[in-house]
Tab-separated table of C-alpha atoms in Angstrom:
chain	number	residue	atom	x	y	z
A	1	GLN	CA	-18.714	-10.486	-0.759
A	2	LYS	CA	-16.197	-7.337	0.259
A	3	GLU	CA	-17.072	-6.191	3.291
A	4	VAL	CA	-17.167	-2.254	2.901
A	5	GLU	CA	-18.564	-1.967	-1.265
A	6	GLN	CA	-18.421	1.406	-3.569
A	7	ASN	CA	-18.139	1.753	-6.382
A	8	SER	CA	-15.088	2.955	-7.959
A	9	GLY	CA	-16.301	5.610	-10.329
A	10	PRO	CA	-14.666	7.137	-12.019
A	11	LEU	CA	-17.465	9.492	-10.984
A	12	SER	CA	-17.068	13.283	-13.317
A	13	VAL	CA	-19.364	16.475	-12.359
A	14	PRO	CA	-19.046	20.351	-13.657
A	15	GLU	CA	-18.072	22.744	-11.105
A	16	GLY	CA	-20.637	23.939	-8.290
A	17	ALA	CA	-22.506	20.605	-8.777
A	18	ILE	CA	-23.577	17.820	-6.200
A	19	ALA	CA	-21.118	14.997	-5.635
A	20	SER	CA	-22.893	11.848	-3.957
A	21	LEU	CA	-20.499	9.219	-2.879
A	22	ASN	CA	-22.141	5.784	-1.505
A	23	CYS	CA	-20.947	2.961	0.449
A	24	THR	CA	-22.696	0.024	1.532
A	25	TYR	CA	-21.130	-2.728	4.263
A	26	SER	CA	-22.058	-6.065	5.717
A	27	ASP	CA	-21.291	-5.521	9.253
A	28	ARG	CA	-24.769	-5.364	11.485
A	29	GLY	CA	-22.961	-4.316	14.233
A	30	SER	CA	-20.353	-1.775	12.406
A	31	GLN	CA	-20.690	1.457	15.157
A	32	SER	CA	-18.760	3.892	13.507
A	33	PHE	CA	-18.410	5.214	10.036
A	34	PHE	CA	-16.111	7.570	8.541
A	35	TRP	CA	-15.067	9.792	5.035
A	36	TYR	CA	-11.556	9.912	4.106
A	37	ARG	CA	-9.971	11.327	1.240
A	38	GLN	CA	-7.133	10.886	-0.428
A	39	TYR	CA	-5.676	12.470	-2.913
A	40	SER	CA	-2.877	10.815	-5.694
A	41	GLY	CA	0.170	9.556	-3.807
A	42	LYS	CA	-0.713	11.206	-0.826
A	43	SER	CA	-1.893	9.484	2.400
A	44	PRO	CA	-5.919	9.480	3.645
A	45	GLU	CA	-7.528	12.263	5.213
A	46	LEU	CA	-10.344	12.086	7.423
A	47	ILE	CA	-13.314	13.931	6.075
A	48	MET	CA	-15.793	12.945	7.976
A	49	PHE	CA	-16.866	10.591	10.421
A	50	ILE	CA	-20.620	9.746	11.274
A	51	TYR	CA	-22.334	7.578	14.426
A	52	SER	CA	-26.082	7.334	14.518
A	53	ASN	CA	-28.634	7.491	11.306
A	54	GLY	CA	-29.869	10.653	9.677
A	55	ASP	CA	-27.743	13.124	9.009
A	56	LYS	CA	-24.969	14.947	9.976
A	57	GLU	CA	-23.789	18.727	8.031
A	58	ASP	CA	-19.676	19.902	7.768
A	59	GLY	CA	-19.117	23.410	5.999
A	60	ARG	CA	-19.589	22.239	2.241
A	61	PHE	CA	-19.768	18.009	3.344
A	62	THR	CA	-22.585	16.532	4.725
A	63	ALA	CA	-22.536	12.645	6.285
A	64	GLN	CA	-25.590	10.260	5.883
A	65	LEU	CA	-25.805	6.902	7.868
A	66	ASN	CA	-28.753	4.335	6.726
A	67	LYS	CA	-27.524	1.618	9.543
A	68	ALA	CA	-31.354	-0.167	8.788
A	69	SER	CA	-29.999	-0.454	5.108
A	70	GLN	CA	-26.767	-0.504	6.051
A	71	TYR	CA	-25.542	2.593	3.845
A	72	VAL	CA	-23.731	5.456	3.604
A	73	SER	CA	-23.401	8.470	1.576
A	74	LEU	CA	-21.253	11.568	1.281
A	75	LEU	CA	-22.464	14.607	-0.472
A	76	ILE	CA	-19.913	17.705	-1.349
A	77	ARG	CA	-21.975	20.577	-2.659
A	78	ASP	CA	-21.349	22.953	-4.934
A	79	SER	CA	-17.607	21.013	-6.601
A	80	GLN	CA	-14.526	22.297	-6.355
A	81	PRO	CA	-12.441	20.971	-8.797
A	82	SER	CA	-9.753	21.181	-5.927
A	83	ASP	CA	-12.111	18.045	-4.111
A	84	SER	CA	-11.296	15.972	-7.041
A	85	ALA	CA	-9.521	12.493	-5.298
A	86	THR	CA	-10.331	8.974	-3.948
A	87	TYR	CA	-12.690	8.959	-1.523
A	88	LEU	CA	-12.094	6.202	1.245
A	89	CYS	CA	-15.185	4.908	2.939
A	90	ALA	CA	-14.339	3.086	6.102
A	91	ALA	CA	-16.927	1.649	8.662
A	92	TYR	CA	-15.869	0.092	12.520
A	93	GLY	CA	-17.225	-3.239	13.767
A	94	ASN	CA	-14.520	-4.592	16.024
A	95	LYS	CA	-11.965	-3.267	13.632
A	96	LEU	CA	-12.274	-0.432	10.888
A	97	VAL	CA	-12.496	-2.323	7.450
A	98	PHE	CA	-11.730	0.621	4.482
A	99	GLY	CA	-13.382	0.578	0.901
A	100	ALA	CA	-11.639	0.250	-2.301
A	101	GLY	CA	-12.564	4.491	-2.562
A	102	THR	CA	-14.807	6.152	-5.204
A	103	ILE	CA	-12.607	9.028	-7.271
A	104	LEU	CA	-14.304	11.510	-7.875
A	105	ARG	CA	-13.443	14.391	-10.428
A	106	VAL	CA	-14.218	17.720	-10.775
A	107	LYS	CA	-14.542	19.448	-13.932
A	108	SER	CA	-14.024	23.124	-14.188
B	1	ASP	CA	-1.105	20.439	14.488
B	2	ALA	CA	-0.469	17.332	15.806
B	3	ARG	CA	0.736	14.862	13.285
B	4	VAL	CA	1.863	11.135	12.961
B	5	THR	CA	5.211	10.538	12.221
B	6	GLN	CA	6.833	8.185	9.731
B	7	THR	CA	9.478	7.552	8.744
B	8	PRO	CA	11.878	6.773	6.055
B	9	ARG	CA	9.476	8.184	3.693
B	10	HIS	CA	10.798	6.640	0.882
B	11	LYS	CA	13.018	2.943	0.864
B	12	VAL	CA	14.093	1.316	-1.854
B	13	THR	CA	16.579	-2.268	-1.263
B	14	GLU	CA	17.568	-5.147	-2.458
B	15	MET	CA	14.595	-8.819	-1.500
B	16	GLY	CA	16.625	-10.147	0.923
B	17	GLN	CA	16.937	-7.179	3.200
B	18	GLU	CA	15.697	-6.502	6.657
B	19	VAL	CA	13.158	-3.172	6.181
B	20	THR	CA	12.456	-1.890	9.474
B	21	MET	CA	9.757	1.316	9.265
B	22	ARG	CA	9.000	3.262	12.183
B	23	CYS	CA	6.240	5.609	13.201
B	24	GLN	CA	5.267	9.027	16.322
B	25	PRO	CA	2.146	8.471	16.831
B	26	ILE	CA	0.304	12.032	18.209
B	27	LEU	CA	0.712	12.218	21.159
B	28	GLY	CA	-2.126	10.732	23.873
B	29	HIS	CA	-3.651	8.360	21.366
B	30	ASN	CA	-4.320	4.753	22.778
B	31	THR	CA	-4.095	3.038	19.717
B	32	VAL	CA	-1.779	2.828	16.608
B	33	PHE	CA	-2.110	0.868	13.550
B	34	TRP	CA	0.051	-0.299	10.797
B	35	TYR	CA	-1.734	-0.084	7.419
B	36	ARG	CA	-0.501	-1.902	3.604
B	37	GLN	CA	-1.713	0.347	0.488
B	38	THR	CA	-1.437	-0.861	-3.234
B	39	MET	CA	-3.928	-0.350	-6.132
B	40	MET	CA	-4.848	-4.496	-6.730
B	41	GLN	CA	-5.136	-4.841	-3.097
B	42	GLY	CA	-6.561	-0.753	-1.648
B	43	LEU	CA	-6.093	-0.235	1.799
B	44	GLU	CA	-5.400	-3.242	3.790
B	45	LEU	CA	-5.052	-3.407	7.856
B	46	LEU	CA	-1.856	-5.426	8.818
B	47	ALA	CA	-1.298	-4.884	12.525
B	48	TYR	CA	-2.958	-2.353	15.528
B	49	PHE	CA	-2.062	-1.773	19.522
B	50	ARG	CA	-4.326	-0.497	22.131
B	51	ASN	CA	-1.931	0.984	24.894
B	52	ARG	CA	1.057	-0.690	23.137
B	53	ALA	CA	-0.827	-4.219	23.733
B	54	PRO	CA	-0.766	-5.923	20.532
B	55	LEU	CA	-4.437	-6.477	19.535
B	56	ASP	CA	-4.870	-7.779	16.226
B	57	ASP	CA	-1.590	-8.880	13.024
B	58	SER	CA	-4.528	-11.380	11.478
B	59	GLY	CA	-4.096	-9.299	8.551
B	60	MET	CA	0.187	-9.513	8.507
B	61	PRO	CA	2.535	-12.285	7.000
B	62	LYS	CA	3.519	-13.580	10.210
B	63	ASP	CA	7.087	-15.471	9.366
B	64	ARG	CA	8.631	-12.775	7.794
B	65	PHE	CA	6.479	-8.915	9.109
B	66	SER	CA	6.584	-8.528	13.169
B	67	ALA	CA	5.514	-5.082	14.400
B	68	GLU	CA	7.063	-4.099	17.938
B	69	MET	CA	4.993	-0.872	20.537
B	70	PRO	CA	8.250	-0.803	21.995
B	71	ASP	CA	7.030	2.582	24.371
B	72	ALA	CA	4.735	5.160	23.996
B	73	THR	CA	5.817	6.976	20.967
B	74	LEU	CA	7.384	5.185	18.865
B	75	ALA	CA	5.250	1.943	17.038
B	76	THR	CA	7.710	-0.289	14.475
B	77	LEU	CA	6.778	-2.475	11.403
B	78	LYS	CA	9.433	-5.097	10.802
B	79	ILE	CA	10.018	-7.150	7.746
B	80	GLN	CA	12.724	-9.711	7.044
B	81	PRO	CA	13.005	-10.517	4.459
B	82	SER	CA	11.910	-8.706	2.069
B	83	GLU	CA	10.412	-9.797	-1.134
B	84	PRO	CA	9.500	-7.811	-3.825
B	85	ARG	CA	5.622	-8.476	-2.945
B	86	ASP	CA	6.169	-5.848	-0.170
B	87	SER	CA	6.167	-2.759	-2.918
B	88	ALA	CA	3.261	-0.670	-1.872
B	89	VAL	CA	3.206	2.018	0.730
B	90	TYR	CA	2.964	1.702	4.127
B	91	PHE	CA	0.540	3.990	7.122
B	92	CYS	CA	0.517	4.579	10.492
B	93	ALA	CA	-2.084	6.157	12.004
B	94	SER	CA	-3.280	6.480	15.688
B	95	GLY	CA	-6.099	7.617	17.530
B	96	LEU	CA	-8.154	7.736	21.243
B	97	GLU	CA	-9.976	4.827	20.064
B	98	SER	CA	-10.035	1.977	17.769
B	99	ASN	CA	-13.907	3.085	17.348
B	100	GLN	CA	-13.033	6.790	16.520
B	101	PRO	CA	-11.349	8.559	14.081
B	102	GLN	CA	-7.941	7.917	12.532
B	103	HIS	CA	-4.572	10.101	11.133
B	104	PHE	CA	-2.709	9.751	8.755
B	105	GLY	CA	1.179	9.726	8.800
B	106	ASP	CA	2.197	10.336	5.062
B	107	GLY	CA	3.777	7.004	4.300
B	108	THR	CA	7.303	5.078	3.653
B	109	ARG	CA	7.474	4.077	-0.137
B	110	LEU	CA	9.084	1.004	-0.073
B	111	SER	CA	10.700	-0.641	-3.015
B	112	ILE	CA	11.458	-3.986	-3.201
B	113	LEU	CA	13.984	-4.985	-6.398
């Protein structure tokens, strides 16, 4: 079992819809959680981070954390074609571990 | 905006040659990380430093890879001798602390022929 698991996708959503990206982690000691966006040929770019159970909103992005279920999600509202990228989930226990990423495609 | 700077951006060399990659972390960041990214393995942590001291290099092949931080503004990753399987994109990232957001450089795209 991988330490951080994500559905590889691709996840296809129409422009303007809500994209929901999910991630599970195996280390119950994980304390901090991060979402990065990576465009093809580019470096990962931090989108959101969350430390506490519940929701955290930043513009069109909402991160959700449920430590009891070991589950993290990222919602992207009003999805745009420019949101098309690979989204990496990462969890920090005693080191940062990345998932393999979910490919998101937003169709106009 | 403060950025992590990596050099070179691209490197093509022959098997057996020494490769050195350099990273300048964001000023004031105490932690520096080296990652390798391939299509097959995704993003893998190779090594990381806190206050210039190596804390974890368990992800790095010790026989050919070495990572150092000679001063607070420079981290290096060396491969000697290089092999075709080392072909990948190598990212450096820095952060204030290990459990806080990391900021990535643009990467070094390495091809070993």
